[in-house]
Short mmCIF file of C-alpha atoms in Angstrom, two decimals:
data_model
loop_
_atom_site.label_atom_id
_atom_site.label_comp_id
_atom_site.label_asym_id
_atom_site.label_seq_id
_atom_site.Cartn_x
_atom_site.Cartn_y
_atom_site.Cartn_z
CA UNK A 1365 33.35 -0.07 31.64
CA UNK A 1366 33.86 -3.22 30.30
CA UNK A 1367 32.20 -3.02 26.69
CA UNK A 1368 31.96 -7.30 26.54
CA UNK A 1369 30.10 -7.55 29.01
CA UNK A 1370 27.31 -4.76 28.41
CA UNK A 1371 27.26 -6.69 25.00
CA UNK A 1372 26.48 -9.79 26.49
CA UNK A 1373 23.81 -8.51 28.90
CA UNK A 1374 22.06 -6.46 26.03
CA UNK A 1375 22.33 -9.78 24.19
CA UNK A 1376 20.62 -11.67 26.99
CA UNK A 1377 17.64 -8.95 27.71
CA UNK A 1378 17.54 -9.00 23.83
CA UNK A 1379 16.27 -12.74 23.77
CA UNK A 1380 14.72 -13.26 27.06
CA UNK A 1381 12.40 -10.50 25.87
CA UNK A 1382 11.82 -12.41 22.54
CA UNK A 1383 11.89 -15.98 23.86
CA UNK A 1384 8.73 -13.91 26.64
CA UNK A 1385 6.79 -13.18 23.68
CA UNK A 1386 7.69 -16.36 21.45
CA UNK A 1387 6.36 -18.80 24.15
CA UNK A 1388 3.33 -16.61 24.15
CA UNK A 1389 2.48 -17.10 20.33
CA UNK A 1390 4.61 -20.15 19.38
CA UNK A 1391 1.75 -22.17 18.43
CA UNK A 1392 -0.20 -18.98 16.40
CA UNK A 1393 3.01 -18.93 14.40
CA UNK A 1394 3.27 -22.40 13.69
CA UNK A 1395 -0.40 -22.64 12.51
CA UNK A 1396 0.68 -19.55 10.72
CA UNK A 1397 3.47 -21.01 8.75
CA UNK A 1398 1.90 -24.02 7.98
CA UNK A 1399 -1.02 -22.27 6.25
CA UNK A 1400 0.83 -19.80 4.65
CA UNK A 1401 4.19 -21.80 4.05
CA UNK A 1402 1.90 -24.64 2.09
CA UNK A 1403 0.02 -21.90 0.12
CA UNK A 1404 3.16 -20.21 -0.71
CA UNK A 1405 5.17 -23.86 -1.75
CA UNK A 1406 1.93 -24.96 -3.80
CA UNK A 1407 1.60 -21.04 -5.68
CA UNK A 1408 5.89 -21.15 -6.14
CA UNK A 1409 5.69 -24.60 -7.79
CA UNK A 1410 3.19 -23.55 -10.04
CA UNK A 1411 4.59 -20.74 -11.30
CA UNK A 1412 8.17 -23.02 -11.80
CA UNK A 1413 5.78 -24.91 -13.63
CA UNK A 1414 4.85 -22.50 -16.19
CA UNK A 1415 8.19 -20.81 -16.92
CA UNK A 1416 9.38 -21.82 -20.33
CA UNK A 1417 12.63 -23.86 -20.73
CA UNK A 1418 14.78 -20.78 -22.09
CA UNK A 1419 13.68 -18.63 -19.02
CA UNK A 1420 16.86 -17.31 -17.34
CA UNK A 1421 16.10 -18.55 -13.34
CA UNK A 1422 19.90 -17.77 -12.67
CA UNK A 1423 19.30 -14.66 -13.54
CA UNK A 1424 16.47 -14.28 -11.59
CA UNK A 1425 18.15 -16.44 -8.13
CA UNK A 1426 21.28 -13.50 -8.10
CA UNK A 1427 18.84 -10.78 -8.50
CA UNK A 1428 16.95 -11.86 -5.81
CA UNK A 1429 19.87 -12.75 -3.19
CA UNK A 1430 21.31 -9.30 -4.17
CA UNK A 1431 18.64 -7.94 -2.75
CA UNK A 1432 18.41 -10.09 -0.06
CA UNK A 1433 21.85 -8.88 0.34
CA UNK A 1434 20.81 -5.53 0.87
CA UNK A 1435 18.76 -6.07 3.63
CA UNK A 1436 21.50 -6.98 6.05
CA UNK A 1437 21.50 -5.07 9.79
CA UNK A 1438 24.40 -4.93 11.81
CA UNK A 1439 23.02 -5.39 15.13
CA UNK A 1440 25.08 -3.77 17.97
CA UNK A 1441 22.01 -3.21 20.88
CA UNK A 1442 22.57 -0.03 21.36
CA UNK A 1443 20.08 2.14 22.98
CA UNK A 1444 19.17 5.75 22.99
CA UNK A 1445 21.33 6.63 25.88
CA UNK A 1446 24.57 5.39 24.89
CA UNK A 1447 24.86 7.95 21.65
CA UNK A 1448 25.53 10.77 24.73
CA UNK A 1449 27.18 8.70 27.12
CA UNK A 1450 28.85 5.69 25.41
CA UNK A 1451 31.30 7.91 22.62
CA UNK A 1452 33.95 9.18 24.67
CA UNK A 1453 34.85 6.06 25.67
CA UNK A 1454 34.61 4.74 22.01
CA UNK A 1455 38.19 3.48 21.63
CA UNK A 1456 37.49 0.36 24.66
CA UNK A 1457 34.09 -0.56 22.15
CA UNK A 1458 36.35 -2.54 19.58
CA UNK A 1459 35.65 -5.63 21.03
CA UNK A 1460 31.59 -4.54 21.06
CA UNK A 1461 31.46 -4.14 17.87
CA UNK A 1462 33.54 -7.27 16.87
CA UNK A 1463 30.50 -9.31 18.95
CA UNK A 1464 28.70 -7.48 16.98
CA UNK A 1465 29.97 -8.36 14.00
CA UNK A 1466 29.90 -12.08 14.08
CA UNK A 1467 26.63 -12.20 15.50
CA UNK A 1468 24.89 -10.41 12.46
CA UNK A 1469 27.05 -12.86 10.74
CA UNK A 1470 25.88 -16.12 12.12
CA UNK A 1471 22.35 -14.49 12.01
CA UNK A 1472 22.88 -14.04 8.18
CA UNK A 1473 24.14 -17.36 7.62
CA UNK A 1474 20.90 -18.97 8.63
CA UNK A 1475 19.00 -16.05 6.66
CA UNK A 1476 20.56 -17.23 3.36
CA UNK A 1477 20.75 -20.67 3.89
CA UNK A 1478 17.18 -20.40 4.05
CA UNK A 1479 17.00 -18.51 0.91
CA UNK A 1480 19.57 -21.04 -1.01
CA UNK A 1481 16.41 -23.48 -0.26
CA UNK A 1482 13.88 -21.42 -1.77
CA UNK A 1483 16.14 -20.70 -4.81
CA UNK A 1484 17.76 -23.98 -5.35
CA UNK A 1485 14.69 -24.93 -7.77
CA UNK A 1486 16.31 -22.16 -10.06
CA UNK A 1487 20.02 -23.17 -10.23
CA UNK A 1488 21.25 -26.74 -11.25
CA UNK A 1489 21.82 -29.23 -8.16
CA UNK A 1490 25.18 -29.50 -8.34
CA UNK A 1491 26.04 -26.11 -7.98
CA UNK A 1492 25.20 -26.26 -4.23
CA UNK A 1493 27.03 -29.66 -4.03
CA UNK A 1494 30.98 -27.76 -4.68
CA UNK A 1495 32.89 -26.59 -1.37
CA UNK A 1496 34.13 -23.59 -3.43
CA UNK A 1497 30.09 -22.19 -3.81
CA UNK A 1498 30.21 -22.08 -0.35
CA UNK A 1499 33.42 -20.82 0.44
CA UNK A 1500 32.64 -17.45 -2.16
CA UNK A 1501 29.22 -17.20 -0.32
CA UNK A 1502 30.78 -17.17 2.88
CA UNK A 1503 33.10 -14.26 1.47
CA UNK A 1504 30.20 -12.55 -0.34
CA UNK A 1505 28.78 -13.07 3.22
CA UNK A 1506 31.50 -11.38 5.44
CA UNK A 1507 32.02 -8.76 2.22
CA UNK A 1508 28.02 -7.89 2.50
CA UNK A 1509 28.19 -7.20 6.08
CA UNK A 1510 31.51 -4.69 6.12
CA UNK A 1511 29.76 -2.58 3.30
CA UNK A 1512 26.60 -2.51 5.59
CA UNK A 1513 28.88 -1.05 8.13
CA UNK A 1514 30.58 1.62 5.72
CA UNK A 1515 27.24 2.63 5.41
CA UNK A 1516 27.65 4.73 8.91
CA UNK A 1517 30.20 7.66 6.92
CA UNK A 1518 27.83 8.20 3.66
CA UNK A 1519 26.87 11.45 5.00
CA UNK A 1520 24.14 12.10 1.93
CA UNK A 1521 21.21 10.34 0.68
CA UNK A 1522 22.87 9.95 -2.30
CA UNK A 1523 25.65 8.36 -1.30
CA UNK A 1524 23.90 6.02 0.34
CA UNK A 1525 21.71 5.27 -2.72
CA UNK A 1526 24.30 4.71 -4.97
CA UNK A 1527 26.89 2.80 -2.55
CA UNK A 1528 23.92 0.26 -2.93
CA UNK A 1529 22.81 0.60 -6.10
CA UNK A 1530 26.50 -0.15 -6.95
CA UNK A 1531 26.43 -2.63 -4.19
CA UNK A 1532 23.38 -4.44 -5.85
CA UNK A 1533 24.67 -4.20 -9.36
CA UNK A 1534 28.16 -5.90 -8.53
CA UNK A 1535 26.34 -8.71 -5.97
CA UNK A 1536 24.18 -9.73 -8.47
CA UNK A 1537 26.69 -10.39 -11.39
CA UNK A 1538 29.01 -12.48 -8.89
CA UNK A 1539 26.26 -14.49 -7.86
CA UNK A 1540 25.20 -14.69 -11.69
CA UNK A 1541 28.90 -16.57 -12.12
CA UNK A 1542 28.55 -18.01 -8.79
CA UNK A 1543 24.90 -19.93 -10.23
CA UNK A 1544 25.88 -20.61 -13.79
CA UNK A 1545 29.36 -22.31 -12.42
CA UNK A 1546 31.64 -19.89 -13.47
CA UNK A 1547 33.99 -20.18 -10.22
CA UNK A 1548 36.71 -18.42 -11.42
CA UNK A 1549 35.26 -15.31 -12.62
CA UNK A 1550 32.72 -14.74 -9.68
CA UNK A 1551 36.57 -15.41 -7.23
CA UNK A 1552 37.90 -12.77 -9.30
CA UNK A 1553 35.13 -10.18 -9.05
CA UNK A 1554 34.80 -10.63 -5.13
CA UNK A 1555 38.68 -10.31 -4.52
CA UNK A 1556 38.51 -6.88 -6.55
CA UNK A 1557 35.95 -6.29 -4.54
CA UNK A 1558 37.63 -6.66 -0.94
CA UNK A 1559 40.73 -5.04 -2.62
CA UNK A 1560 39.15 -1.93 -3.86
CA UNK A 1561 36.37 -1.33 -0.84
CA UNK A 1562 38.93 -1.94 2.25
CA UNK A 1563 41.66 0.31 0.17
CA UNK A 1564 38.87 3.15 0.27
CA UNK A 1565 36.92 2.94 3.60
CA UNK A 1566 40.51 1.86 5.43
CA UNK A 1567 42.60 4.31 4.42
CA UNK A 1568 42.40 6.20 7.34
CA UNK A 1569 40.71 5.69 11.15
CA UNK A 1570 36.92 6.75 11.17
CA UNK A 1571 34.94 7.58 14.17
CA UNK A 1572 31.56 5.29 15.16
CA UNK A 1573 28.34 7.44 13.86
CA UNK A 1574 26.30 6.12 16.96
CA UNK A 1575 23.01 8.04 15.64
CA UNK A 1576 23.48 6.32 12.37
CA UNK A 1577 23.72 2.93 14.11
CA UNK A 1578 21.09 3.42 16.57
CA UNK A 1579 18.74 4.55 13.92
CA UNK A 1580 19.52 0.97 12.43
CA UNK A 1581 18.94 -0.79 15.67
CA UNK A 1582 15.85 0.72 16.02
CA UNK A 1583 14.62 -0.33 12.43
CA UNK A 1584 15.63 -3.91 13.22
CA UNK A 1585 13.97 -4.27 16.09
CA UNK A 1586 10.65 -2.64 14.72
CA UNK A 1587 10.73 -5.46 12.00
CA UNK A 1588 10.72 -7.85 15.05
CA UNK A 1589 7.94 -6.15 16.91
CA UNK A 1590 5.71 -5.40 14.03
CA UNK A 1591 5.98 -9.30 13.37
CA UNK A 1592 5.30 -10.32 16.99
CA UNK A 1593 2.74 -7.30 16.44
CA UNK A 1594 0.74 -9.44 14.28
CA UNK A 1595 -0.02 -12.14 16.73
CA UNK A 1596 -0.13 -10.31 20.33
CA UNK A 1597 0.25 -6.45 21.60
CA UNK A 1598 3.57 -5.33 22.02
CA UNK A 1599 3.55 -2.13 24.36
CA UNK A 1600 7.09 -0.68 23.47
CA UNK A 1601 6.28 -1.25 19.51
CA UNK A 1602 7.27 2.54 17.64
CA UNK A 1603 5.41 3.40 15.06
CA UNK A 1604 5.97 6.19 12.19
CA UNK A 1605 3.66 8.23 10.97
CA UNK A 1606 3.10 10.90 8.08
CA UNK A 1607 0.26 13.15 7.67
CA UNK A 1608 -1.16 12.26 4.07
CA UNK A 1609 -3.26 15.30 3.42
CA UNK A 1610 -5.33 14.86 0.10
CA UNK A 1611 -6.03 11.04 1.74
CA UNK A 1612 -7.41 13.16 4.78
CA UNK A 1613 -9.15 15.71 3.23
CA UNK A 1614 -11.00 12.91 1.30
CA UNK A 1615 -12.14 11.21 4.77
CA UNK A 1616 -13.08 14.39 5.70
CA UNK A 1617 -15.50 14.89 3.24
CA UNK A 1618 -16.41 11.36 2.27
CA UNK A 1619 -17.23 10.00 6.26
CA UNK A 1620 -20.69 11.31 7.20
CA UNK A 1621 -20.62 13.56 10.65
CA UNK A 1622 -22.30 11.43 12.93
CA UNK A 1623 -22.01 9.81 16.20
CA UNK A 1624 -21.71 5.87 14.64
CA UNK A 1625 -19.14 7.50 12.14
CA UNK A 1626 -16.44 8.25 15.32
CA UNK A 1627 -14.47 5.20 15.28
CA UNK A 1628 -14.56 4.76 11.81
CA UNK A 1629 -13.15 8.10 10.76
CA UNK A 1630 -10.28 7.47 13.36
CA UNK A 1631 -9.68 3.95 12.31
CA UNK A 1632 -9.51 5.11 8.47
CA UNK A 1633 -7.15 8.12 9.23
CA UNK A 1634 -4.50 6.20 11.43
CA UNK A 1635 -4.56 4.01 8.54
CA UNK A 1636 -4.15 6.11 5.91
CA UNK A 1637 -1.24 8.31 8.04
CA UNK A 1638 0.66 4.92 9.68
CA UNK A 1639 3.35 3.81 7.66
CA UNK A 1640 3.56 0.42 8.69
CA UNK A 1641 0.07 -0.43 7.88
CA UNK A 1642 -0.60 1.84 4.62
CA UNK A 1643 2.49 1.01 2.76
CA UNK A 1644 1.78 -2.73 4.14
CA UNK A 1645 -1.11 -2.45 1.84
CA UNK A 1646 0.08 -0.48 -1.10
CA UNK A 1647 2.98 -3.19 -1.72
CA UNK A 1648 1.15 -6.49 -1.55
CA UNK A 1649 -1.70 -4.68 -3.56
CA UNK A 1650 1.30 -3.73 -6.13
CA UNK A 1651 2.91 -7.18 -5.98
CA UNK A 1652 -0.76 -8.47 -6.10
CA UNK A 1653 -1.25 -6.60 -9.46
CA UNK A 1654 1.98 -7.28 -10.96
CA UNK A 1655 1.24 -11.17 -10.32
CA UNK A 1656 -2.11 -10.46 -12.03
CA UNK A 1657 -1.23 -9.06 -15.22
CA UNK A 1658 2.45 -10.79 -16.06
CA UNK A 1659 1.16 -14.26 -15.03
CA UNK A 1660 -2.83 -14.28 -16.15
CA UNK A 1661 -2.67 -18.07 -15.94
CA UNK A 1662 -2.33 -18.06 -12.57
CA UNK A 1663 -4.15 -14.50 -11.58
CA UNK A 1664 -7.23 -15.83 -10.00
CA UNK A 1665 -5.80 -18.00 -7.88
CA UNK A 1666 -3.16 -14.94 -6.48
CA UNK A 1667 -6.27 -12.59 -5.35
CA UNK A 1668 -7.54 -15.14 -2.35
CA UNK A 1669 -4.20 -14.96 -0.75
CA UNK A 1670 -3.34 -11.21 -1.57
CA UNK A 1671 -6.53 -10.45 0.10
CA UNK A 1672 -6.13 -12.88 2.83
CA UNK A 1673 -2.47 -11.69 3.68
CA UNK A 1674 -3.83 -8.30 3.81
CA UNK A 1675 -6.56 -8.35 5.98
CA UNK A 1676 -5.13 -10.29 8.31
CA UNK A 1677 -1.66 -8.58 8.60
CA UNK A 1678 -3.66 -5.48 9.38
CA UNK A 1679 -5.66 -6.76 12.43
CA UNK A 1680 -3.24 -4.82 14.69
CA UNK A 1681 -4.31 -1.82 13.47
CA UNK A 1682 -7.06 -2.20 15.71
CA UNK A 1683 -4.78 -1.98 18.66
CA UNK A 1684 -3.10 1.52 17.60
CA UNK A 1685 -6.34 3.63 18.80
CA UNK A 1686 -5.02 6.44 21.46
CA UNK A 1687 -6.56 5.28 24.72
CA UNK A 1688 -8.16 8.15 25.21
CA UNK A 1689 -10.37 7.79 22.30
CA UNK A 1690 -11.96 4.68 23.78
CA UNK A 1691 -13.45 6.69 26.62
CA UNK A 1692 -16.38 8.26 23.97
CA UNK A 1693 -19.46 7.53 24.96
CA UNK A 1694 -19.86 4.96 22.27
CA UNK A 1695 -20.57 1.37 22.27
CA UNK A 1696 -17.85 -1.08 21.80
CA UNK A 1697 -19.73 -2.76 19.19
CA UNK A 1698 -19.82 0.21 17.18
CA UNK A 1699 -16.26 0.35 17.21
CA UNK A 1700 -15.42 -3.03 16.30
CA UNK A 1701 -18.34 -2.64 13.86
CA UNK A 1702 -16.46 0.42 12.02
CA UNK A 1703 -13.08 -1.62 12.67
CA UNK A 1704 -14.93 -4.42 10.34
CA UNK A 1705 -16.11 -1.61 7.92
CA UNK A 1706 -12.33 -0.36 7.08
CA UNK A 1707 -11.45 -3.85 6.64
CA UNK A 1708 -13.76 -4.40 4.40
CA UNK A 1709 -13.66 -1.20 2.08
CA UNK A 1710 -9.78 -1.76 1.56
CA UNK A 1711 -10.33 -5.24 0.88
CA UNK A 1712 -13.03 -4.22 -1.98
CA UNK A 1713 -10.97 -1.60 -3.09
CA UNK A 1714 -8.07 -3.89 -3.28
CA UNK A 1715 -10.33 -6.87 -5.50
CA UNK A 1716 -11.36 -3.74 -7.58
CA UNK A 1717 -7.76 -3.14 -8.58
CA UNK A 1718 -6.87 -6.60 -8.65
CA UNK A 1719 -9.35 -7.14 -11.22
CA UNK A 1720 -8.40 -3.90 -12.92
CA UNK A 1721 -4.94 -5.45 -13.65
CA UNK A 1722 -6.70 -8.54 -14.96
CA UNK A 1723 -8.70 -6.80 -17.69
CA UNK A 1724 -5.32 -5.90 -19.73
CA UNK A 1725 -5.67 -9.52 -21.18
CA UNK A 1726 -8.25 -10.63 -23.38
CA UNK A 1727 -11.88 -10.90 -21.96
CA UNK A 1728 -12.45 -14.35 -20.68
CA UNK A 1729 -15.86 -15.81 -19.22
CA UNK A 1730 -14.53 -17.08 -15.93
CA UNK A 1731 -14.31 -13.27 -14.50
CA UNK A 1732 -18.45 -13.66 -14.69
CA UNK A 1733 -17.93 -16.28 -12.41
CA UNK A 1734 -14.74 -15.71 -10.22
CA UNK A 1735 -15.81 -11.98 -8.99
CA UNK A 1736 -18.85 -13.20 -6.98
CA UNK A 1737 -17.06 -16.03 -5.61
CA UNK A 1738 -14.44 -13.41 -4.44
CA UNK A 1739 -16.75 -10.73 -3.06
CA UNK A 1740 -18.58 -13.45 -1.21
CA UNK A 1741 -14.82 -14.82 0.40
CA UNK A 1742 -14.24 -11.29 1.33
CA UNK A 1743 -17.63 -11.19 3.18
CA UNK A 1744 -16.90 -14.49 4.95
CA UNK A 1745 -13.22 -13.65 5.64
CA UNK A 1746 -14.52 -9.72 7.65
CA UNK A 1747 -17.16 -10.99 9.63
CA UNK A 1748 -16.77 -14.69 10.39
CA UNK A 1749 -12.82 -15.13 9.85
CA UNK A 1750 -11.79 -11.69 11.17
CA UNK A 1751 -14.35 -10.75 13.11
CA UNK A 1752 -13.21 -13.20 15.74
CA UNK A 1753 -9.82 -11.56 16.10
CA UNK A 1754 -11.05 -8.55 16.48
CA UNK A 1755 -11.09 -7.51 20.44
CA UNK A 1756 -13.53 -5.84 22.24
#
C-alpha cells in the first residue's frame, strides 16, 4: 500500500466534496458574511472605542490567540475502517502523516493570519512590520501543532486538561512578549519550550492511537458540516446527542397532549437533547449576557444580533426530524407552525435573560422603550424573516 497516495486521494474526495457543496451555497455565504462581517466590524470598533487608554489590549490579543491556539486539528483523513485495517502496516504511514502535518500547517497559517487582522487594532503597528514576529509565530506555529499531536498518548482526561491548560498558560505569556516587543524573551521561552517538550514526548518511539485521531477527524469535519449545515442539508452530517432529563420531564408536563402539540413536543425535545443546537444557544446567550452587563453602553445594541445569530443558526434544526415522524397524519403547516413556535419561545426566553443581565446597572428610561422595540423585531424576524426559510 502506498500510504502517499491514499493521502492524496482522501485529500481530493475531501475537497471535491466541499468545493460540491460550496458552489451550491457560495452566494448564501457571501450575503452571509457581508451582513454579519459589517455588523461584527461596526460592534468591534465600537467597543475599541470605549476601552480606556490604560486598558491592557496586549494582554487581551495573547489571550485570545492562545486560545485560538488551542483549537488546532491535525487532519490526517482517516476513516473508520482504517483503525482495524490500516495499524499493522503503521511503520510505511510516516510519510501520511508528514502530509499530514504540513497541511494542518498551511491550513493554520491562513487561520492566524486572519486572526493577526482582527487583533492588529490591539498591538502597535510596528510590531507586525519586524521579520523576527513572524519568524517566532511561525515557530509558535509548528510548536502548536506537535503538542496537538502529543495529545494522542494522554491516556486520562486529566492529562489532557492540564497538557493544555499548561499549553494555554505558556502560549499566552510568549505571545504577551511577542505583542509588547520583547523579542528576546518571548525567543527564549519558545526554545525552552521545543527543548523541554521534544526531550519528553521523544524520548522513546510511540505507537499511532488511530481511535484518538479518528475521533479528531471526525470532530473536524462535523465543524465543517454543521457550517455547510446552516445553509443546505448535508445527509452524512453526525450529530450527538444527550438525554437531558429534568429539561424533558418539564416538556412533558408543560406541552399540552394534543394532536396540534405533536411536532412541537418533538421539535422542543431534539432541541433540548442535541448538542449542537442546545449548547449553540446556551453560549451565545452566555456571551450575549456577559456583553450586556460588562459593557452597558453598548448592551442594547448586542441583543438584535445575539438574537438574530441565534435564530437563524438554528434553522437546521428543522431538518433533524426522524423521517418517520413526518408520516403523522398531521398537516405540514402545523409543523412548520410549531417549528415557528420553538423559535420563538427560545428567542423570548433568550430577550428575558438578556434583559435580566441588563438590570444589574442602574435603572435607566430607555429599557421602557427598547423592550417593545425588541419583542416586536423578534415577531418580525419568526414569521416574516424566518418563516421563509423554513421548508415545508
Amino acid at each position: 500500500m502506498d500510504s502517499n497516495l491514499l493521502w492524496n486521494k482522501r485529500f481530493k474526495a475531501f475537497y471535491r466534496d466541499i468545493i460540491r457543496y460550496f458552489s451550491i451555497i457560495a452566494m448564501s455565504v457571501l450575503y452571509s458574511f457581508i451582513l454579519f462581517g459589517s455588523a461584527f466590524i461596526y460592534y468591534y470598533v465600537k467597543t475599541l472605542e470605549g476601552l480606556p487608554p490604560d486598558f491592557p489590549t496586549e494582554l487581551v490579543a495573547a489571550l485570545f490567540t492562545a486560545w485560538i491556539f488551542l483549537q488546532t486539528h491535525v487532519r490526517t483523513f482517516l476513516k473508520k475502517a482504517d483503525t482495524i485495517f490500516l495499524p499493522p502496516a503503521e511503520a510505511k504511514f510516516s510519510s501520511y502523516f508528514k502530509k499530514s502535518f504540513i497541511y494542518s500547517a498551511w491550513i493554520d497559517g491562513l487561520k492566524f493570519f486572519i486572526v493577526l487582522l482582527f487583533i492588529r487594532p490591539l498591538v502597535r503597528e510596528e510590531v507586525f512590520m519586524n521579520g523576527i514576529f513572524l519568524i517566532l509565530l511561525a515557530g509558535l506555529l509548528v510548536l502548536n501543532l506537535r503538542l496537538t499531536w502529543i495529545e494522542q498518548w494522554l491516556t486520562t482526561r486529566f492529562q489532557l486538561l492540564t497538557h493544555r491548560s499548561i499549553r494555554f498558560l505558556s502560549f499566552s505569556i510568549i505571545l504577551y512578549f511577542l505583542f509588547i516587543d520583547v523579542w528576546t524573551i518571548a525567543g527564549i521561552l519558545l526554545l525552552a519550550h521545543y527543548v523541554l517538550w521534544f526531550h519528553i514526548f521523544n524520548s522513546h518511539p510511540k505507537r499511532i492511537n488511530w481511535d484518538f485521531l479518528m475521533y479528531q477527524e471526525e470532530r473536524a469535519l462535523t465543524k465543517i458540516y454543521t457550517f455547510i449545515h446552516l445553509y443546505t442539508d448535508v445527509p452524512h452530517l453526525k450529530h450527538s446527542f444527550k438525554p437531558r432529563k429534568l429539561i424533558s420531564w418539564v416538556l412533558k408536563k408543560g406541552v399540552a397532549h394534543k394532536q396540534s402539540s405533536a411536532y412541537g413536543y418533538l421539535f422542543a425535545l431534539l432541541f433540548s437533547r442535541s448538542n449542537e443546537f442546545y449548547r449553540l444557544y446556551v453560549r451565545l446567550t452566555l456571551i450575549g449576557c456577559a456583553i450586556v452587563y460588562f459593557l452597558p453602553m453598548y448592551g442594547w445594541l448586542v441583543i438584535f444580533p445575539v438574537l438574530f445569530f441565534t435564530g437563524y443558526q438554528l434553522l437546521p434544526l428543522q431538518h433533524m426530524l426522524n423521517d418517520h415522524s413526518r408520516i403523522y397524519p398531521i398537516a405540514t403547516v402545523t409543523m412548520k407552525n410549531s417549528f415557528k413556535k420553538l423559535l420563538l419561545s427560545l428567542s423570548i426566553i433568550q430577550l428575558l435573560l438578556l434583559n435580566v443581565a441588563s438590570l444589574g446597572h442602574l435603572y435607566r428610561p430607555i429599557m421602557l422603550v427598547m423592550i417593545p422595540i425588541e419583542v416586536l423585531f423578534i415577531y418580525w424576524f419568526v414569521y416574516v424573516f424566518l418563516a421563509k426559510r423554513i421548508s415545508s
